[in-house]
Coordinates of N, CA, C and O and ligand atoms in Angstrom, one line a residue:
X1 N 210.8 142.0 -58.3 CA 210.5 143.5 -58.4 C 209.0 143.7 -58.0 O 208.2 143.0 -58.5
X2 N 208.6 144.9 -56.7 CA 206.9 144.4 -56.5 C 206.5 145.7 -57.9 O 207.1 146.8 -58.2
X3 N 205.7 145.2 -58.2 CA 204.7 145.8 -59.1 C 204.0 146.8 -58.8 O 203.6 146.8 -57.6
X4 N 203.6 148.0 -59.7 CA 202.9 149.1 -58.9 C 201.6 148.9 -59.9 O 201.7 148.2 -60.9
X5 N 200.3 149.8 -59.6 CA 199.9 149.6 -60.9 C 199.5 150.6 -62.1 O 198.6 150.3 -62.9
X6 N 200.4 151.7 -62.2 CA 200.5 152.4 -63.3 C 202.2 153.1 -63.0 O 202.6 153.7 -62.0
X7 N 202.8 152.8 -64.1 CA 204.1 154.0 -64.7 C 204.1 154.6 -65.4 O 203.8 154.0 -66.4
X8 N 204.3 155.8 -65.6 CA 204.7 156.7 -66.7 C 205.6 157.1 -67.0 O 206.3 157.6 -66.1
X9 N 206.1 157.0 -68.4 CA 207.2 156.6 -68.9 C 207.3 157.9 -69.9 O 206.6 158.0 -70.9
X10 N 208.3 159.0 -69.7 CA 208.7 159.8 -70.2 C 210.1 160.3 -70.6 O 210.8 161.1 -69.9
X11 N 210.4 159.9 -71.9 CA 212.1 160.6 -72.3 C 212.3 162.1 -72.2 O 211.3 162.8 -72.4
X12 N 213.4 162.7 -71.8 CA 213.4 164.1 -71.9 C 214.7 164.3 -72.3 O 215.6 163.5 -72.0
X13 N 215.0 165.8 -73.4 CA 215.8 166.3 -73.6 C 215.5 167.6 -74.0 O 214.6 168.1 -74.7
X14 N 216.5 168.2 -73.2 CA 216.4 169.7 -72.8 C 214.5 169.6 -72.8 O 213.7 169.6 -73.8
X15 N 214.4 169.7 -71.7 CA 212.8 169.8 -71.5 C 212.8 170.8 -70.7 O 211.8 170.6 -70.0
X16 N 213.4 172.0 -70.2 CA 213.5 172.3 -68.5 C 212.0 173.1 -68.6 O 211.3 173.2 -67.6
X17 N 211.6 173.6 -69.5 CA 210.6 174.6 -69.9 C 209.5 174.0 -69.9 O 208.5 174.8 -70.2
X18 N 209.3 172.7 -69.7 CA 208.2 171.6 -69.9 C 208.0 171.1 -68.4 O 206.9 171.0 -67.9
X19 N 209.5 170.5 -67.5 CA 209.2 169.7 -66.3 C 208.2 169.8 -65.8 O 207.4 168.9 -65.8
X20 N 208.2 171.2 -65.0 CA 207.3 171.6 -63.7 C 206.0 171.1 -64.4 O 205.6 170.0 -63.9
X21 N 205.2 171.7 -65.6 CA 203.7 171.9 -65.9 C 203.4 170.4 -65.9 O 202.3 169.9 -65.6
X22 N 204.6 169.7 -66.5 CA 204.3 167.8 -67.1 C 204.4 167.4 -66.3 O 203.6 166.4 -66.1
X23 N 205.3 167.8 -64.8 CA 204.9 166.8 -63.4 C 203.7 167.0 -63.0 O 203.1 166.1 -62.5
X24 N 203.1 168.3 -63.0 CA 201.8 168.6 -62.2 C 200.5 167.8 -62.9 O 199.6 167.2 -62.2
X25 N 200.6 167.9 -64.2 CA 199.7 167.6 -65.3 C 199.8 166.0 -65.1 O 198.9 165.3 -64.5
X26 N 200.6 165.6 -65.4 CA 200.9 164.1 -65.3 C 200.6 163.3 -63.8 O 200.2 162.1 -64.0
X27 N 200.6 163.9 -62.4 CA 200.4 163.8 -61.4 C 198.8 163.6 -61.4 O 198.1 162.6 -61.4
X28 N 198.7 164.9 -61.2 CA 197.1 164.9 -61.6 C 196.4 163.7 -61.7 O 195.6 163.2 -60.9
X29 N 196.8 163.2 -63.1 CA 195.5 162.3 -64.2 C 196.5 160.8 -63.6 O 196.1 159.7 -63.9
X30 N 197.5 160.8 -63.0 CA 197.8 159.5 -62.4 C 197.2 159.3 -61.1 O 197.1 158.1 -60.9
X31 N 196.8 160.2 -59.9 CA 196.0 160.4 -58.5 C 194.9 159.6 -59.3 O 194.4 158.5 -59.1
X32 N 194.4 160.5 -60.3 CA 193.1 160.6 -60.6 C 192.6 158.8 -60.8 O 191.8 158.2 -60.1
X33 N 193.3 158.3 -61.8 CA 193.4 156.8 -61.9 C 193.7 155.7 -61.0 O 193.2 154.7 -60.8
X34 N 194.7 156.2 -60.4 CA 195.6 155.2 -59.8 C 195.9 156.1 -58.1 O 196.9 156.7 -58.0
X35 N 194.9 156.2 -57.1 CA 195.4 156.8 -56.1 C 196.2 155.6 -55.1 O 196.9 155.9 -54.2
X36 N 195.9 154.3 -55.6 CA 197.1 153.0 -54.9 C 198.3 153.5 -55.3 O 199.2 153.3 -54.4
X37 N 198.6 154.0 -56.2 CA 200.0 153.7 -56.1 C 200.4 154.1 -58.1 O 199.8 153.7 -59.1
X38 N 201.4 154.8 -57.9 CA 202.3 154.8 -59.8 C 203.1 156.0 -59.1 O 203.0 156.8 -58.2
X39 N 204.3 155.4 -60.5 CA 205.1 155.8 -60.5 C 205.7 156.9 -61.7 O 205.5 156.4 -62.8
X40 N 206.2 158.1 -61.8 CA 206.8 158.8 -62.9 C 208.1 158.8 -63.5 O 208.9 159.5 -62.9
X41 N 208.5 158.2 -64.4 CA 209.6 157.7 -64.7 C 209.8 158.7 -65.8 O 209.2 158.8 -66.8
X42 N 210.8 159.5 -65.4 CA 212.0 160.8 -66.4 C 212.9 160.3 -66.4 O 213.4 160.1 -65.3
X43 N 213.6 160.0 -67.6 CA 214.5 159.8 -68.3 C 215.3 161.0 -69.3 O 215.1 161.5 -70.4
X44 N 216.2 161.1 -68.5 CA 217.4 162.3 -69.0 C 217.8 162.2 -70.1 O 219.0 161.9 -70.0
X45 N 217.4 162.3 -71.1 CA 218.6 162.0 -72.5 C 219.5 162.5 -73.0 O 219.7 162.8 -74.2
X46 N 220.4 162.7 -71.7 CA 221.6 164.1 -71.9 C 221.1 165.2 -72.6 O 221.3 165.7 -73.7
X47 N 220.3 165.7 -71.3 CA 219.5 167.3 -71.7 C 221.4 168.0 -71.9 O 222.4 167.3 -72.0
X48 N 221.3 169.3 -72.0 CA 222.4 170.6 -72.0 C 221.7 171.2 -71.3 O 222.4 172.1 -71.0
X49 N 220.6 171.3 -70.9 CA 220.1 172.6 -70.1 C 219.6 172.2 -68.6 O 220.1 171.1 -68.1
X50 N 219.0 172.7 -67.9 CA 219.1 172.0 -66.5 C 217.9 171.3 -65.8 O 217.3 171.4 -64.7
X51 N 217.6 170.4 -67.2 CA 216.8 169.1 -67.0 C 216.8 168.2 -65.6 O 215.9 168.0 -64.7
X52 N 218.0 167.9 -65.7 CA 218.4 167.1 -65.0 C 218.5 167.4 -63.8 O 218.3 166.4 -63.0
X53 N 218.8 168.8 -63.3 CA 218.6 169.4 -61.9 C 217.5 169.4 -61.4 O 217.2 169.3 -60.2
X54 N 216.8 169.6 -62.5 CA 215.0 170.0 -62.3 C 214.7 169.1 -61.9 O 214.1 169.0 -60.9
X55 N 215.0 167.6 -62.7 CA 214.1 166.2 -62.0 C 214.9 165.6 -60.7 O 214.3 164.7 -60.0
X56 N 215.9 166.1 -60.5 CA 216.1 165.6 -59.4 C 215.9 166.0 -58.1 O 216.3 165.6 -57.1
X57 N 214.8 167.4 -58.3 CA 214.6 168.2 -57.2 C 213.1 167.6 -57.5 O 212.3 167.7 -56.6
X58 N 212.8 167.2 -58.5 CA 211.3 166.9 -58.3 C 211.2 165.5 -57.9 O 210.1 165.1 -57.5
X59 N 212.2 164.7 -57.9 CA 212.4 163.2 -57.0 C 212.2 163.3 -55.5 O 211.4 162.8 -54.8
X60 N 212.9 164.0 -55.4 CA 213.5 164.7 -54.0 C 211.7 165.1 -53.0 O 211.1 164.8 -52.0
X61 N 211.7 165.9 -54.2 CA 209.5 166.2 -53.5 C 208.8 165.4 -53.6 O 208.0 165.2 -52.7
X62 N 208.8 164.8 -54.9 CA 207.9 164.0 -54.7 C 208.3 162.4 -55.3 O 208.7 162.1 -56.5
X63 N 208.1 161.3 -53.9 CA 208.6 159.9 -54.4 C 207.7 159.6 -55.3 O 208.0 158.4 -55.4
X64 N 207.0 159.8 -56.1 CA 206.6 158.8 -56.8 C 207.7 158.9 -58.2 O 207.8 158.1 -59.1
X65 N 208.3 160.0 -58.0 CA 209.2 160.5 -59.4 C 210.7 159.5 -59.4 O 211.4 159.7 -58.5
X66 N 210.9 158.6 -60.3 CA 211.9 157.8 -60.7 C 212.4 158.9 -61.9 O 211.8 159.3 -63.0
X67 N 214.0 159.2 -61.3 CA 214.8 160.6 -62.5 C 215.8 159.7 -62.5 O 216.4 159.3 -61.6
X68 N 215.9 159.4 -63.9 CA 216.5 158.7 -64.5 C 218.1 159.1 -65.4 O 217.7 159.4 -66.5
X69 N 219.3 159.3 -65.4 CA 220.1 159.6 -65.8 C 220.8 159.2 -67.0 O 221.6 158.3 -66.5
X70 N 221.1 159.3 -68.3 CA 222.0 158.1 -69.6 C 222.9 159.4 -69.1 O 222.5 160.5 -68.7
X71 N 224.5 158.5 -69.4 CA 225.7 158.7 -69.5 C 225.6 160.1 -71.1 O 226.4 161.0 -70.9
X72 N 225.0 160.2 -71.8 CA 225.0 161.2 -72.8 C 223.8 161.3 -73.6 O 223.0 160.7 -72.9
X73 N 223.4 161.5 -74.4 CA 222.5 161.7 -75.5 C 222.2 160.8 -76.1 O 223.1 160.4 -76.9
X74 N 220.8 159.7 -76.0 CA 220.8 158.4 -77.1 C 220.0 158.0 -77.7 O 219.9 156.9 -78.2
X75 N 218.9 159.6 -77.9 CA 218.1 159.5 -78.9 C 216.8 159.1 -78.3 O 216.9 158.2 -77.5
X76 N 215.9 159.6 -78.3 CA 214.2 159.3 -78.4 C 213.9 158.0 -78.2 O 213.3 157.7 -77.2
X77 N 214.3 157.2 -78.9 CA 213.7 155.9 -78.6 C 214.7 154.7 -77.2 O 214.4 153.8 -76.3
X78 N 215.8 155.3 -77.6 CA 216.4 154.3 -76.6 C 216.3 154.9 -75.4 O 216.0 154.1 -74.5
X79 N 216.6 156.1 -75.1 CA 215.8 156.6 -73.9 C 214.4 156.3 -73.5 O 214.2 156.0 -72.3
X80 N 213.8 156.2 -74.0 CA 212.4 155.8 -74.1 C 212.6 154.1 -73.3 O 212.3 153.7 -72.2
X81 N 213.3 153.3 -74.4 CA 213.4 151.7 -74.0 C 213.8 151.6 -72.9 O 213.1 150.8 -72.3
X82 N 215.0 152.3 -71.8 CA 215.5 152.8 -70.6 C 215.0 152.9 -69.9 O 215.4 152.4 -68.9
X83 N 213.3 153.7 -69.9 CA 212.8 153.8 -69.1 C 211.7 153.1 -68.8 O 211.1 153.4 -67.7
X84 N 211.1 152.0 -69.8 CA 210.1 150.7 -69.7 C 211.0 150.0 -69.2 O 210.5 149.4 -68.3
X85 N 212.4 149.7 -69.4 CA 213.3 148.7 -68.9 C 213.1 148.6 -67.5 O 212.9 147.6 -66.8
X86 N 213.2 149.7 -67.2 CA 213.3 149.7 -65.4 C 211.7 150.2 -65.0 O 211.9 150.6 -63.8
X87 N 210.7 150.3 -65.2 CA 209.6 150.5 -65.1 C 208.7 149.7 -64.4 O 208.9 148.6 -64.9
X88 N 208.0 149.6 -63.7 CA 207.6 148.1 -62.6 C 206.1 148.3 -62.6 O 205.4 147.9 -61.6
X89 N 205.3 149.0 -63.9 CA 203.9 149.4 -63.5 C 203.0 148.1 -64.2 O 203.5 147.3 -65.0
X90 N 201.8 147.9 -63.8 CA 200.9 147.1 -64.6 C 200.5 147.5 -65.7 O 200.2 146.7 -66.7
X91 N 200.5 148.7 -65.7 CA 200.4 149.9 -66.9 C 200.9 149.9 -67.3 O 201.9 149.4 -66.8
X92 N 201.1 150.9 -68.7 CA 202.2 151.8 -68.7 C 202.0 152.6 -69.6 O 201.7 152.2 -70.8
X93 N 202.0 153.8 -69.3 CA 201.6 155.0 -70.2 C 202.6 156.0 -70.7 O 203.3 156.7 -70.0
X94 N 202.7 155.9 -72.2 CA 203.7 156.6 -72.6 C 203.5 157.7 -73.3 O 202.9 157.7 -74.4
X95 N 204.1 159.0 -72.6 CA 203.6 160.4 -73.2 C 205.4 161.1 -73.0 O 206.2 160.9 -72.1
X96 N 205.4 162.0 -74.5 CA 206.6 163.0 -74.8 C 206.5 163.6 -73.6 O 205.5 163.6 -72.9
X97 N 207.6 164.4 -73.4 CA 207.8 165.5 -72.2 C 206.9 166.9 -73.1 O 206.2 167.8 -72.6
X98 N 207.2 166.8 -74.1 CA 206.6 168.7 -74.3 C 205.5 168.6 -74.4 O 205.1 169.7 -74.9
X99 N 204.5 167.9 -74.2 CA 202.9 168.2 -73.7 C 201.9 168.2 -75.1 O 200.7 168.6 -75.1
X100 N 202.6 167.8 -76.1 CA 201.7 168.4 -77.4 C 200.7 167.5 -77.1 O 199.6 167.8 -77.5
X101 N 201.0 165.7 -76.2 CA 199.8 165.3 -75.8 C 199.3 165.1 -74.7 O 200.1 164.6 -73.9
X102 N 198.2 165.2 -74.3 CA 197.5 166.2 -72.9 C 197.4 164.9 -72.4 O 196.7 164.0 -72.9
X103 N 198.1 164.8 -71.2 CA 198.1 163.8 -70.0 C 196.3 163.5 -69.3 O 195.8 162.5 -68.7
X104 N 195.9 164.5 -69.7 CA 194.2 164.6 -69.2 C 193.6 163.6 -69.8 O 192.6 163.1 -69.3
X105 N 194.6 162.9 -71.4 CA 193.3 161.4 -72.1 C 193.6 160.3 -70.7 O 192.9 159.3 -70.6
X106 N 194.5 160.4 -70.0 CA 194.9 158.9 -69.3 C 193.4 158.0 -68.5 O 193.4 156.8 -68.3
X107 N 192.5 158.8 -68.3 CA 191.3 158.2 -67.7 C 190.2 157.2 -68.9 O 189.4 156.2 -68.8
X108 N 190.6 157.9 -70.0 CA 189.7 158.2 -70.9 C 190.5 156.4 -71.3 O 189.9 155.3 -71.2
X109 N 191.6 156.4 -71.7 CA 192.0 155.4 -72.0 C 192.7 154.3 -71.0 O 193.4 153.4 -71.5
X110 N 192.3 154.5 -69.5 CA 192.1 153.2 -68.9 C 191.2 152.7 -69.0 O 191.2 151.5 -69.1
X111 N 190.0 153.5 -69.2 CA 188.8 153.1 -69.3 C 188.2 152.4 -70.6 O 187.1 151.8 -70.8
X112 N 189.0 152.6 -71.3 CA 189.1 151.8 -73.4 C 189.9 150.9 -72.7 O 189.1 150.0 -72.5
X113 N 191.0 150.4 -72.3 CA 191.8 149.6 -71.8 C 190.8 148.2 -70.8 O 191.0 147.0 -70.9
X114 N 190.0 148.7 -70.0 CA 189.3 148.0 -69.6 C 188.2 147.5 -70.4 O 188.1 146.2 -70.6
X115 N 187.5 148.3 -71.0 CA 185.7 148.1 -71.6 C 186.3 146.9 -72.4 O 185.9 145.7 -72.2
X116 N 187.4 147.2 -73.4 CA 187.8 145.9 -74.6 C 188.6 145.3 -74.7 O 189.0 144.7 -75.7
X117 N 189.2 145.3 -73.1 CA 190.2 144.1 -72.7 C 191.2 144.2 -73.5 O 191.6 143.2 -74.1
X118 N 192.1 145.7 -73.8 CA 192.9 145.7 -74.9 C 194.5 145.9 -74.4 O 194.8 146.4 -73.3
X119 N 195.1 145.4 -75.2 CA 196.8 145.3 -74.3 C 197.0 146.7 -74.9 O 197.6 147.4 -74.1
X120 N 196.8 147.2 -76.0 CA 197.4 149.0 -76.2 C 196.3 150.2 -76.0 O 195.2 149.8 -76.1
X121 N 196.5 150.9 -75.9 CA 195.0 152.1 -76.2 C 196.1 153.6 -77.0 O 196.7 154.3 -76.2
X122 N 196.2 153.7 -78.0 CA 196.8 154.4 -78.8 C 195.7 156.2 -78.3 O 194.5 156.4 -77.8
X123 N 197.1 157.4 -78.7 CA 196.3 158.3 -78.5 C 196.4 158.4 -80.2 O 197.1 157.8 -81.0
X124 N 195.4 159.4 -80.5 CA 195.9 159.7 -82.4 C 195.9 161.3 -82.4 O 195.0 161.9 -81.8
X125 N 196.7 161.8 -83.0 CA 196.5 163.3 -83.5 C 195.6 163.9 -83.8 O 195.5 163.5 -84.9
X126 N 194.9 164.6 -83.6 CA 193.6 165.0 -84.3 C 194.1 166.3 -85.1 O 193.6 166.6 -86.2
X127 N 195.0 167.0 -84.4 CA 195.8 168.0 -85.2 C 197.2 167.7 -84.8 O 197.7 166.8 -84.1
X128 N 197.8 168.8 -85.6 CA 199.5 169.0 -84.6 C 199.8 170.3 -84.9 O 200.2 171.0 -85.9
X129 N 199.5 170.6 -83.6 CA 199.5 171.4 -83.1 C 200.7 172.0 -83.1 O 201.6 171.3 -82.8
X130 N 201.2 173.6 -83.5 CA 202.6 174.3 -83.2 C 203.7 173.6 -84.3 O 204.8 174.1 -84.2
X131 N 203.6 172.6 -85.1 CA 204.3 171.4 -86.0 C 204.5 172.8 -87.7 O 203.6 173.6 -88.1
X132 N 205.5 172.6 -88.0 CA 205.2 173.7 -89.2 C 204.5 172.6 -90.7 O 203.8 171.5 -90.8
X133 N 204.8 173.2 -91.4 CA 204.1 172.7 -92.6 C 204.8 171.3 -93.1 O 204.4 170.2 -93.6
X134 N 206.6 171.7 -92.7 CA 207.5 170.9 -93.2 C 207.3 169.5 -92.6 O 207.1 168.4 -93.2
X135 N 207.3 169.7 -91.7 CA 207.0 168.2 -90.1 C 206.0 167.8 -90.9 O 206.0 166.8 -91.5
X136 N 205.1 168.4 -90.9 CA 203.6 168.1 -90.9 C 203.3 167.2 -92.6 O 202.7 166.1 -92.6
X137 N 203.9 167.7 -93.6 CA 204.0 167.1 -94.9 C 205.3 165.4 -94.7 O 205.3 164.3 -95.3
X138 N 206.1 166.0 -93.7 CA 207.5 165.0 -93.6 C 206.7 163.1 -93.1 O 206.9 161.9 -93.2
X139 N 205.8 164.3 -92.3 CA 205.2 162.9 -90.8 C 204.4 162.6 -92.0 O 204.5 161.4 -92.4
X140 N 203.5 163.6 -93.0 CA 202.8 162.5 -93.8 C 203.1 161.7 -94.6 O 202.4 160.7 -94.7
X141 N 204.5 161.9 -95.5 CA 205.1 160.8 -96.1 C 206.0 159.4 -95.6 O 206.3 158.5 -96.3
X142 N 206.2 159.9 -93.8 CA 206.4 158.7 -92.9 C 205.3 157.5 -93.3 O 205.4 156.4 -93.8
X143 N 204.1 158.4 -92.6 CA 202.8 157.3 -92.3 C 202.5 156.7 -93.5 O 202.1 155.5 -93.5
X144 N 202.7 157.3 -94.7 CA 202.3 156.7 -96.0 C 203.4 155.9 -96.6 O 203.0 155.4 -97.6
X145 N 204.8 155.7 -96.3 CA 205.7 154.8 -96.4 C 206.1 153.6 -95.7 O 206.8 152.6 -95.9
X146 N 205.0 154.3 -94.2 CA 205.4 152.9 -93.1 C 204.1 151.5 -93.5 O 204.1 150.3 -93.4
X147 N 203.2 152.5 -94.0 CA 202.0 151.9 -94.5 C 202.2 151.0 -95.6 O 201.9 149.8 -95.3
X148 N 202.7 151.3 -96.9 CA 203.6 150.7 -97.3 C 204.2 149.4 -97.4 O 204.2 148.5 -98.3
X149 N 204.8 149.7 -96.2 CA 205.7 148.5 -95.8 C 205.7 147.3 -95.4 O 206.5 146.4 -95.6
X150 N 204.4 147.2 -94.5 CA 204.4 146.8 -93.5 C 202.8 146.2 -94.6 O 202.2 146.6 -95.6
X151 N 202.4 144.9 -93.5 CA 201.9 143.8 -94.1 C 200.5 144.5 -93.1 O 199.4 144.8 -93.7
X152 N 200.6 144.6 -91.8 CA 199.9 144.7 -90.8 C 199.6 146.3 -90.7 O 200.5 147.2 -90.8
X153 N 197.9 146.7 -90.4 CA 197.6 148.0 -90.6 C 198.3 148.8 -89.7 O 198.4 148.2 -88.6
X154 N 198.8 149.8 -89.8 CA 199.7 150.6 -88.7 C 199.2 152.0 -88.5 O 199.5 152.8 -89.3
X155 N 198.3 152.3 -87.4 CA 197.0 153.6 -87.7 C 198.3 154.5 -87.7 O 199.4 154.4 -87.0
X156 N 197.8 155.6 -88.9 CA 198.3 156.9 -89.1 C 198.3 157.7 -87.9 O 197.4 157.6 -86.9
X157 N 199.7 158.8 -88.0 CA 199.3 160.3 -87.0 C 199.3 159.3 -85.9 O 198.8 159.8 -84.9
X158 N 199.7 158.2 -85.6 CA 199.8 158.3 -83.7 C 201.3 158.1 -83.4 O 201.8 157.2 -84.1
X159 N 201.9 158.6 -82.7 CA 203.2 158.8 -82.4 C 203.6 157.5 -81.1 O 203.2 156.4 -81.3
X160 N 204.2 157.8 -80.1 CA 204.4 157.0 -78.8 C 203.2 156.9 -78.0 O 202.9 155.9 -77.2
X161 N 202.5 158.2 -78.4 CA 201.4 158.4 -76.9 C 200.4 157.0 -76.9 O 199.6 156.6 -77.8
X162 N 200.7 156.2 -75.7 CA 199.9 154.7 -75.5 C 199.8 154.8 -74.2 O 200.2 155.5 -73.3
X163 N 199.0 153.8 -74.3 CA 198.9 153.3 -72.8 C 198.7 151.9 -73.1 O 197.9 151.5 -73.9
X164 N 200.0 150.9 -72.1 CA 200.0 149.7 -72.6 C 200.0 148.7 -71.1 O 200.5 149.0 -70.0
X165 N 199.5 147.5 -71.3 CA 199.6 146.7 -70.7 C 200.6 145.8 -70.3 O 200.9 145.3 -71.3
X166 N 201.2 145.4 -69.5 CA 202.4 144.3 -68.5 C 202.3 143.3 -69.9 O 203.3 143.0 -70.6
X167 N 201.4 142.9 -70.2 CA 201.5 141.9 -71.0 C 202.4 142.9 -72.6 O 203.6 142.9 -72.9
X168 N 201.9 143.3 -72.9 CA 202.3 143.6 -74.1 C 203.7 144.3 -74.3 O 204.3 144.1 -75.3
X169 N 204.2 145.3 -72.8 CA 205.4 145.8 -72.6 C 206.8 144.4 -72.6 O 208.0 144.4 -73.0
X170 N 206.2 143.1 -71.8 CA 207.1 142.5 -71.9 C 207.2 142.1 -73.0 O 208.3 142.3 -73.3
X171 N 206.4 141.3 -74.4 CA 206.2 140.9 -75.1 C 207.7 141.9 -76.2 O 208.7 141.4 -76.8
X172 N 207.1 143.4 -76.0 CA 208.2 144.6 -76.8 C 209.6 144.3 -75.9 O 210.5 144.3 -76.7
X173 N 209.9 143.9 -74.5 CA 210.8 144.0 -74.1 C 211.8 142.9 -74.4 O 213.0 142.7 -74.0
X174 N 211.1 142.1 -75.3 CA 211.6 140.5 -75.3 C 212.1 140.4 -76.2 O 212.7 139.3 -76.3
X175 N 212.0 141.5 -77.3 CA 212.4 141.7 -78.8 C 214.1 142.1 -78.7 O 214.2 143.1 -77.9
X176 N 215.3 141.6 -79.3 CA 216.2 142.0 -79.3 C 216.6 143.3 -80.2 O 217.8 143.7 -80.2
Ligands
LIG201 N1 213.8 163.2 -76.8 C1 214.8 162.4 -76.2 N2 216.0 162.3 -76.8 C2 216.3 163.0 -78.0 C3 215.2 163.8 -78.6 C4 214.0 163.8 -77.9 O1 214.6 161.8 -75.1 O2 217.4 162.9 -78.5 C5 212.5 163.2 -76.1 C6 211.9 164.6 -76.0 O3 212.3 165.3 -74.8 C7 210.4 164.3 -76.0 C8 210.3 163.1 -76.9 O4 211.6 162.5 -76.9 O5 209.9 164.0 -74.7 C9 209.9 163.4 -78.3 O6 210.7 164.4 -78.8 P1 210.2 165.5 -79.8 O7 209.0 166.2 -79.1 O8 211.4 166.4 -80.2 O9 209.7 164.7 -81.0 P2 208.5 164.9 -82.0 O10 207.4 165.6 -81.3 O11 209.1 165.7 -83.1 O12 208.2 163.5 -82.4
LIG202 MG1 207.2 166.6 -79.7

């Protein structure tokens, strides 16, 4: 498979209200970094609304867009796994379709990526934004149960949004 050197790796369901602004936005801050070469990887997660039409007209315009299709609905994460599976970047930056986090950090954190030779660069919440009270109390009793659990520190409030390196993507990819 030749290698590119950045992918972005985004799950979608029913996003249609999101596509256009997340390809433009997303485009952007990947020119910005990477004008060799990356790729945008949408993954369909059996939207109902017309996701799916949308990214295939945005394939269509622009090659760098890999539109991704599942057979039905499979959830956030395995959609997600779907689309590192097939993903060919040296990079790999992983951001939600609804934008709550701003494609604009991706410089900010090649650049932490480089300075400390780091295989992840985590985004963290600083708020949450538009989240009601319920989410917002729910996610805190997540972070304080995963914390909990787990032997090894696991930073609070950061969701998917990363940016990860070839090395560490296969490492996750190797995990059954
Ligand atoms: N998503 C998905 N399949 C689902 C539910 C969500 O692919 O069944 C996608 C969604 O389009 C978004 C990301 O996963 O890009 C996170 O979903 P959401 O924003 O609903 O999650 P939250 O912000 O509550 O963590
Ligand atoms: Mg969200």
């Amino acid at each position: 498979m030749t290698s590119l050197p950045l992918s972005v790796v985004i799950p979608c369901y029913n996003e249609e209200a999101c596509l256009e602004e997340l390809h433009a936005r997303v485009s952007r801050a990947a020119q910005a970094v990477s004008p060799a070469g990356y790729e945008i990887v949408l993954v369909n997660d059996g939207s109902r609304d017309s996701s799916w039409e949308m990214m295939q007209k945005l394939s269509a315009r622009d090659p760098h867009v890999v539109a991704i299709n599942l057979s039905r609905n499979h959830g956030h994460q395995l959609a997600l796994t779907a689309g590192l599976d097939l993903c060919s970047g040296d990079r790999i930056l992983i951001i939600d379709a609804d934008l709550q986090d701003p494609p604009e950090l991706l410089p900010a954190m090649m650049a932490e990526m480089d300075r400390q030779k780091a295989d992840v660069v985590y985004g963290l919440r600083r708020a949450r934004a538009g989240e009601t009270a319920f989410k917002r109390a729910t996610a805190k009793m997540f972070y304080r149960g995963l914390s909990k659990l787990s032997d090894i520190e696991i930073p609070r409030d950061v969701g998917d949004f990363r940016l990860m390196s070839r090395r560490a993507l296969d490492a996750l990819l190797s995990l059954p």
